[in-house]
Tab-separated table of C-alpha atoms and ligand atoms in Angstrom:
chain	number	residue	atom	x	y	z
A	2	MET	CA	104.628	81.165	94.268
A	3	ASN	CA	104.541	81.925	90.586
A	4	ARG	CA	101.492	81.339	88.546
A	5	ARG	CA	101.014	79.314	85.483
A	6	LEU	CA	98.158	79.604	83.081
A	7	SER	CA	97.447	77.234	80.110
A	8	LEU	CA	94.258	76.949	77.984
A	9	LEU	CA	93.482	74.164	75.709
A	10	THR	CA	90.924	74.652	72.978
A	11	PRO	CA	88.295	71.798	72.574
A	12	SER	CA	88.745	71.892	68.817
A	13	GLY	CA	89.136	68.212	68.333
A	14	ARG	CA	90.241	65.114	70.127
A	15	LEU	CA	93.403	65.509	72.309
A	16	THR	CA	96.361	63.702	70.762
A	17	LEU	CA	99.575	62.059	71.776
A	18	GLY	CA	101.247	65.245	70.741
A	19	ASN	CA	99.171	67.218	73.260
A	20	LEU	CA	99.953	64.663	75.964
A	21	LEU	CA	103.776	64.740	75.529
A	22	GLY	CA	104.021	68.401	74.505
A	23	ALA	CA	101.401	69.971	76.800
A	24	LEU	CA	99.699	67.772	79.428
A	25	ARG	CA	102.855	66.167	80.688
A	26	PRO	CA	104.729	69.496	81.254
A	27	MET	CA	101.524	70.939	82.709
A	28	ARG	CA	101.329	68.125	85.217
A	29	ALA	CA	105.011	68.624	86.133
A	30	ALA	CA	104.491	72.353	86.624
A	31	GLN	CA	102.057	71.681	89.439
A	32	ALA	CA	105.010	70.896	91.705
A	33	ASP	CA	106.288	74.477	91.850
A	34	ALA	CA	103.604	76.784	90.543
A	35	GLU	CA	100.013	77.685	91.215
A	36	CYS	CA	98.404	76.510	88.022
A	37	PHE	CA	95.269	77.591	86.266
A	38	TYR	CA	94.272	75.205	83.445
A	39	GLY	CA	91.339	76.138	81.352
A	40	ILE	CA	89.226	74.669	78.532
A	41	SER	CA	89.031	77.620	76.138
A	42	ASP	CA	85.537	76.820	74.978
A	43	LEU	CA	84.993	80.432	73.765
A	44	HIS	CA	88.011	80.193	71.501
A	45	ALA	CA	86.471	77.056	69.998
A	46	LEU	CA	83.644	79.213	68.630
A	47	THR	CA	85.899	81.114	66.286
A	48	THR	CA	85.208	78.464	63.689
A	49	PRO	CA	81.696	76.996	62.976
A	50	ARG	CA	80.684	73.665	64.510
A	51	SER	CA	77.581	71.996	65.823
A	52	PRO	CA	76.686	72.526	69.482
A	53	ASP	CA	76.489	68.721	69.941
A	54	ASP	CA	80.171	68.386	68.672
A	55	LEU	CA	81.302	71.149	70.875
A	56	ARG	CA	79.617	69.858	73.968
A	57	ALA	CA	81.097	66.390	73.419
A	58	ALA	CA	84.510	67.793	72.891
A	59	ILE	CA	84.311	69.867	76.016
A	60	THR	CA	83.132	67.040	78.154
A	61	GLU	CA	85.799	64.766	76.739
A	62	GLN	CA	88.649	67.192	77.189
A	63	SER	CA	87.547	68.275	80.728
A	64	THR	CA	87.587	64.642	81.738
A	65	LEU	CA	90.941	63.946	80.081
A	66	LEU	CA	92.630	66.861	81.948
A	67	LEU	CA	91.554	65.306	85.116
A	68	ALA	CA	92.621	61.829	83.999
A	69	ALA	CA	96.010	63.173	83.016
A	70	GLY	CA	96.781	64.192	86.620
A	71	LEU	CA	96.045	67.872	86.531
A	72	ASP	CA	93.932	67.547	89.677
A	73	ALA	CA	96.291	69.724	91.823
A	74	SER	CA	95.455	72.633	89.681
A	75	THR	CA	92.466	75.009	89.318
A	76	LEU	CA	90.566	73.542	86.357
A	77	PHE	CA	87.974	75.736	84.686
A	78	ARG	CA	85.950	76.476	81.609
A	79	GLN	CA	86.648	79.877	80.155
A	80	SER	CA	82.976	80.463	79.385
A	81	ARG	CA	82.093	79.958	83.021
A	82	VAL	CA	84.309	82.899	84.076
A	83	PRO	CA	82.555	85.852	82.539
A	84	ALA	CA	85.535	88.078	83.312
A	85	HIS	CA	87.328	86.610	80.337
A	86	ALA	CA	84.688	87.872	77.824
A	87	GLU	CA	84.239	91.161	79.690
A	88	LEU	CA	87.868	92.021	79.879
A	89	ALA	CA	88.254	91.091	76.271
A	90	TYR	CA	85.649	93.665	75.313
A	91	LEU	CA	87.389	96.319	77.444
A	92	LEU	CA	90.750	95.505	75.713
A	93	GLU	CA	89.040	95.696	72.281
A	94	CYS	CA	88.634	99.324	73.085
A	95	VAL	CA	92.456	99.880	73.098
A	96	ALA	CA	93.063	97.389	70.194
A	97	THR	CA	92.854	98.473	66.521
A	98	THR	CA	91.358	96.512	63.745
A	99	GLY	CA	94.592	97.232	61.847
A	100	GLU	CA	96.834	95.387	64.261
A	101	LEU	CA	94.487	92.477	64.648
A	102	GLY	CA	94.238	92.148	60.839
A	103	ARG	CA	97.996	91.932	60.687
A	104	MET	CA	98.206	88.807	62.901
A	105	ILE	CA	99.713	86.053	60.813
A	106	GLN	CA	97.454	83.350	62.256
A	107	PHE	CA	94.425	85.419	61.388
A	108	LYS	CA	95.653	85.991	57.866
A	109	GLU	CA	96.309	82.237	57.469
A	110	LYS	CA	93.060	81.011	59.032
A	111	SER	CA	90.820	83.506	57.245
A	112	ARG	CA	92.517	83.211	53.794
A	113	HIS	CA	90.431	80.358	52.488
A	114	GLN	CA	87.107	81.260	54.243
A	115	GLU	CA	84.417	83.024	52.294
A	116	SER	CA	82.857	84.389	55.531
A	117	VAL	CA	85.153	85.108	58.515
A	118	ARG	CA	83.715	85.320	62.025
A	119	THR	CA	84.578	88.555	63.850
A	120	SER	CA	85.676	86.420	66.789
A	121	LEU	CA	88.518	84.994	64.662
A	122	LEU	CA	89.751	88.530	64.224
A	123	THR	CA	89.393	89.378	67.913
A	124	TYR	CA	90.718	85.984	69.127
A	125	PRO	CA	94.078	87.384	70.260
A	126	VAL	CA	92.292	90.036	72.307
A	127	LEU	CA	90.356	87.292	74.212
A	128	MET	CA	93.778	85.540	74.579
A	129	ALA	CA	95.181	88.734	76.126
A	130	ALA	CA	92.351	88.903	78.489
A	131	ASP	CA	92.890	85.220	79.441
A	132	ILE	CA	96.441	86.025	80.405
A	133	LEU	CA	96.205	89.400	81.993
A	134	LEU	CA	93.333	88.528	84.313
A	135	TYR	CA	95.741	86.163	86.228
A	136	ARG	CA	98.650	88.582	86.363
A	137	PRO	CA	101.290	85.997	85.509
A	138	THR	CA	104.820	87.396	85.542
A	139	HIS	CA	106.004	85.061	82.808
A	140	VAL	CA	104.288	83.319	79.855
A	141	PRO	CA	106.093	80.542	78.127
A	142	VAL	CA	105.268	80.480	74.444
A	143	GLY	CA	106.249	78.618	71.332
A	144	ASP	CA	106.910	80.369	68.068
A	145	ASP	CA	103.371	80.016	66.797
A	146	GLN	CA	101.830	82.060	69.556
A	147	ARG	CA	104.658	84.562	70.041
A	148	GLN	CA	102.970	87.322	67.984
A	149	HIS	CA	99.863	86.953	70.038
A	150	ILE	CA	101.666	87.286	73.314
A	151	GLU	CA	103.529	90.418	72.014
A	152	LEU	CA	100.122	91.847	71.236
A	153	THR	CA	99.072	90.997	74.804
A	154	ARG	CA	101.978	93.016	76.032
A	155	ASP	CA	101.269	95.971	73.633
A	156	LEU	CA	97.573	96.120	74.671
A	157	ALA	CA	98.438	95.947	78.378
A	158	GLN	CA	101.112	98.713	78.051
A	159	ARG	CA	98.786	100.863	75.984
A	160	PHE	CA	95.997	100.445	78.521
A	161	ASN	CA	98.337	101.263	81.430
A	162	ALA	CA	99.782	104.290	79.589
A	163	THR	CA	96.301	105.650	78.691
A	164	TYR	CA	94.172	104.814	81.732
A	165	GLY	CA	96.609	104.025	84.618
A	166	GLU	CA	98.567	101.073	85.872
A	167	VAL	CA	96.195	98.138	85.929
A	168	PHE	CA	97.951	95.226	84.248
A	169	THR	CA	101.148	93.361	85.060
A	170	ILE	CA	103.257	93.113	81.888
A	171	PRO	CA	104.143	89.480	81.483
A	172	GLU	CA	107.627	88.545	80.252
A	173	ILE	CA	107.809	86.144	77.264
A	174	THR	CA	109.856	83.039	78.052
A	175	VAL	CA	110.923	80.235	75.847
A	176	PRO	CA	109.284	76.995	76.961
A	177	PRO	CA	111.620	74.160	77.893
A	178	ALA	CA	112.187	72.137	74.754
A	179	GLY	CA	109.362	69.568	74.982
A	180	ALA	CA	108.649	66.732	72.725
A	181	ARG	CA	107.286	67.684	69.347
A	182	VAL	CA	105.347	64.801	67.910
A	183	MET	CA	104.852	64.856	64.157
A	184	ASP	CA	101.987	63.560	62.053
A	185	LEU	CA	102.386	59.856	61.276
A	186	GLY	CA	101.305	60.258	57.655
A	187	ASP	CA	103.124	63.486	57.018
A	188	PRO	CA	106.031	63.804	59.421
A	189	THR	CA	106.920	67.302	58.153
A	190	ARG	CA	103.889	68.657	60.021
A	191	LYS	CA	103.037	68.393	63.759
A	192	MET	CA	100.463	65.915	64.877
A	193	SER	CA	97.331	67.968	65.609
A	194	LYS	CA	93.892	67.505	66.980
A	195	SER	CA	92.616	69.338	63.903
A	196	GLY	CA	94.801	67.358	61.503
A	197	PRO	CA	93.943	64.149	59.627
A	198	ASP	CA	92.832	61.229	61.899
A	199	ALA	CA	95.058	58.598	60.421
A	200	GLY	CA	98.180	60.611	61.153
A	201	SER	CA	97.444	61.368	64.784
A	202	ILE	CA	96.926	59.118	67.778
A	203	ALA	CA	94.014	60.335	69.898
A	204	LEU	CA	94.433	59.786	73.693
A	205	LEU	CA	91.328	57.595	73.691
A	206	ASP	CA	92.341	55.423	70.731
A	207	PRO	CA	92.041	51.823	71.654
A	208	PRO	CA	95.145	49.490	71.252
A	209	ASP	CA	94.135	48.063	67.936
A	210	VAL	CA	93.647	51.580	66.459
A	211	VAL	CA	96.993	52.559	67.761
A	212	ARG	CA	98.628	49.569	66.220
A	213	ARG	CA	96.948	50.209	62.888
A	214	LYS	CA	98.043	53.846	62.768
A	215	VAL	CA	101.539	53.133	63.782
A	216	ALA	CA	101.739	50.277	61.166
A	217	ARG	CA	100.782	52.722	58.512
A	218	ALA	CA	103.082	55.474	59.582
A	219	VAL	CA	105.453	56.837	56.874
A	220	THR	CA	109.077	55.727	57.102
A	221	ASP	CA	111.481	55.582	54.145
A	222	SER	CA	113.057	53.022	51.805
A	223	ASP	CA	116.380	52.862	53.750
A	224	THR	CA	117.162	49.202	54.486
A	225	GLY	CA	120.720	49.566	55.599
A	226	PRO	CA	122.055	48.288	58.853
A	227	ALA	CA	121.717	51.700	60.594
A	228	ALA	CA	118.247	52.494	59.194
A	229	VAL	CA	116.676	52.988	62.609
A	230	ARG	CA	118.168	56.249	63.731
A	231	THR	CA	117.242	59.913	64.112
A	232	ASP	CA	117.864	62.450	61.404
A	233	ARG	CA	115.130	64.954	61.286
A	234	ALA	CA	115.930	66.241	57.844
A	235	ALA	CA	116.700	63.027	55.891
A	236	LYS	CA	114.460	60.611	57.957
A	237	PRO	CA	111.606	62.566	59.428
A	238	GLY	CA	109.195	59.651	59.765
A	239	VAL	CA	111.727	57.322	61.445
A	240	THR	CA	112.952	60.139	63.638
A	241	ASN	CA	109.442	60.823	64.811
A	242	LEU	CA	108.791	57.116	65.628
A	243	VAL	CA	112.100	56.921	67.536
A	244	GLU	CA	111.258	60.056	69.477
A	245	ILE	CA	107.747	58.855	70.352
A	246	LEU	CA	109.216	55.525	71.484
A	247	VAL	CA	111.805	57.258	73.790
A	248	ALA	CA	109.205	59.787	75.109
A	249	CYS	CA	107.025	56.874	76.055
A	250	GLY	CA	109.759	55.265	78.000
A	251	GLY	CA	111.037	52.878	75.315
A	252	SER	CA	114.486	52.363	73.673
A	253	VAL	CA	115.681	51.549	70.239
A	254	ASP	CA	118.428	49.322	71.678
A	255	GLY	CA	118.566	46.152	69.630
A	256	ILE	CA	115.963	47.411	67.077
A	257	ALA	CA	117.151	47.020	63.554
A	258	THR	CA	114.100	46.966	61.362
A	259	TYR	CA	111.138	49.266	60.866
A	260	GLY	CA	108.769	46.478	61.549
A	261	ALA	CA	110.454	45.971	64.995
A	262	LEU	CA	110.470	49.697	65.594
A	263	LYS	CA	106.679	50.059	64.851
A	264	ALA	CA	105.926	47.061	67.117
A	265	ALA	CA	107.981	48.737	69.968
A	266	VAL	CA	106.323	52.039	69.369
A	267	THR	CA	102.876	50.462	69.515
A	268	ASP	CA	103.643	48.682	72.769
A	269	ALA	CA	105.125	51.822	74.356
A	270	VAL	CA	102.283	54.058	73.277
A	271	VAL	CA	99.663	51.542	74.372
A	272	ALA	CA	101.359	51.288	77.763
A	273	GLU	CA	101.527	55.017	78.121
A	274	LEU	CA	97.830	55.477	77.256
A	275	GLU	CA	96.430	52.534	79.161
A	276	PRO	CA	96.485	54.071	82.771
A	277	LEU	CA	95.188	57.338	81.374
A	278	GLN	CA	92.282	55.626	79.610
A	279	GLU	CA	91.514	53.671	82.703
A	280	ARG	CA	91.243	56.744	84.797
A	281	TYR	CA	89.230	58.393	82.002
A	282	ARG	CA	86.685	55.556	82.009
A	283	ALA	CA	86.300	55.820	85.766
A	284	LEU	CA	85.760	59.664	85.637
A	285	ALA	CA	83.483	59.419	82.551
A	286	ALA	CA	81.227	57.136	84.621
A	287	ASP	CA	80.916	59.846	87.239
A	288	PRO	CA	80.260	63.086	85.236
A	289	ALA	CA	78.948	64.941	88.382
A	290	ARG	CA	82.387	64.576	90.035
A	291	VAL	CA	83.985	66.069	86.896
A	292	ALA	CA	81.531	68.957	86.679
A	293	ASP	CA	81.971	69.635	90.433
A	294	VAL	CA	85.746	70.031	89.980
A	295	TYR	CA	85.232	72.577	87.104
A	296	ASP	CA	82.445	74.334	89.010
A	297	ARG	CA	84.825	74.868	92.037
A	298	GLY	CA	87.630	75.893	89.603
A	299	ALA	CA	85.413	78.522	87.980
A	300	GLU	CA	84.456	79.850	91.358
A	301	ARG	CA	88.157	80.253	92.284
A	302	CYS	CA	88.912	82.000	88.977
A	303	ARG	CA	86.079	84.458	89.483
A	304	GLU	CA	87.584	85.370	92.852
A	305	VAL	CA	91.144	85.619	91.530
A	306	THR	CA	90.227	87.709	88.488
A	307	ALA	CA	87.589	89.992	90.052
A	308	PRO	CA	90.037	92.640	91.271
A	309	VAL	CA	91.733	92.875	87.980
A	310	LEU	CA	88.454	93.302	86.103
A	311	ALA	CA	87.247	95.843	88.632
A	312	ALA	CA	90.407	97.823	88.305
A	313	ALA	CA	90.184	97.831	84.496
A	314	ARG	CA	86.489	98.979	84.678
A	315	ALA	CA	87.263	101.712	87.170
A	316	ALA	CA	90.226	103.005	85.145
A	317	LEU	CA	88.077	103.377	82.099
A	318	GLY	CA	85.437	105.279	83.912
A	319	LEU	CA	82.855	102.507	84.089
B	6	ADP	P1	96.493	71.064	68.194
B	6	ADP	O1	97.538	71.411	67.276
B	6	ADP	O2	96.523	69.616	68.625
B	6	ADP	O3	95.167	71.669	67.981
B	6	ADP	P2	97.073	73.205	70.028
B	6	ADP	O4	97.746	74.017	68.910
B	6	ADP	O5	95.777	73.585	70.504
B	6	ADP	O6	97.020	71.728	69.619
B	6	ADP	O7	98.147	73.052	71.250
B	6	ADP	C1	97.754	72.749	72.517
B	6	ADP	C2	99.062	72.391	73.330
B	6	ADP	O8	99.543	71.143	72.771
B	6	ADP	C3	100.180	73.386	73.061
B	6	ADP	O9	100.815	73.453	74.307
B	6	ADP	C4	101.020	72.706	72.067
B	6	ADP	O10	102.383	73.172	72.115
B	6	ADP	C5	100.847	71.329	72.348
B	6	ADP	N1	101.062	70.468	71.146
B	6	ADP	C6	100.161	70.413	70.172
B	6	ADP	N2	100.486	69.550	69.178
B	6	ADP	C7	101.600	69.084	69.538
B	6	ADP	C8	102.567	68.118	69.045
B	6	ADP	N3	102.297	67.550	67.881
B	6	ADP	N4	103.715	67.856	69.629
B	6	ADP	C9	103.937	68.446	70.897
B	6	ADP	N5	103.152	69.359	71.431
B	6	ADP	C10	101.971	69.615	70.833
B	7	NA	NA1	96.013	73.826	66.541
């Protein structure tokens, strides 16, 4: 059985974009892959934030992954599987500061910061460790992470060539075209958990908040008889609303005005989120159960990753 690994960083509140673009395909993947799904809490430390905020985000996200039906997978917190940090250090010993400094995401994220954390520079090395520890044969990646996965392959190949065959080199595959949900206020950028709150629907937003955000979503001044249609270039806001509606099981049949479209989008999104929120509330009332799932997951990850870490240590002469 092939393995699938996905990590989600608790850097904000999970959004409808994360649900349709990540959690839904992650749930579907459980049918034919052995899935390891992690909360990358170490990655969250690359940018400053308060411990209370981080703790709350980790708890909320852990609970949401379970509520989203990922219970057939191994769920874990990255920081509770020390092999991730340890292998990252070992891989830093084959990585160069030059190649890390050339990463586009590092350049973009560090540009406007006066003081840049070292962990922001080494972030892709930890990501390489996250992947290589589980020996996946394929890694599906979107464009924004492609350079990091190429670095993962480079580091693994360099390590193997220098110290002996330890790592499986994963092939990069294109993920199945999933839904790409755009920001409601600026439909030219994707809805993001780190983006503006008004433009993104959080998975735990109550119905009235969903209604208000959708009501304020940017559309356009087209009032023609065929105004409600998809055209990503000319009508990005309307296209986004139509796509959200369809992804949430609705249809634009018979919808002629933006007001009617927004009402239908609100109903479809609320209906999509309702069962998730109900399961979330039940799980949130029983935090020990959630903690137990993640503790058992970490235990399994420690078992699965131990041989890879041991082989890397031995190859290096440790
Ligand atoms: P965010 O931008 O919300 O911080 P990440 O970049 O951490 O999210 O991505 C986590 C996962 O969610 C990835 O699989 C990513 O492809 C998916 N994802 C994030 N935002 C969207 C979106 N707006 N539409 C579809 N999928 C998304
Ligand atoms: Na992001």
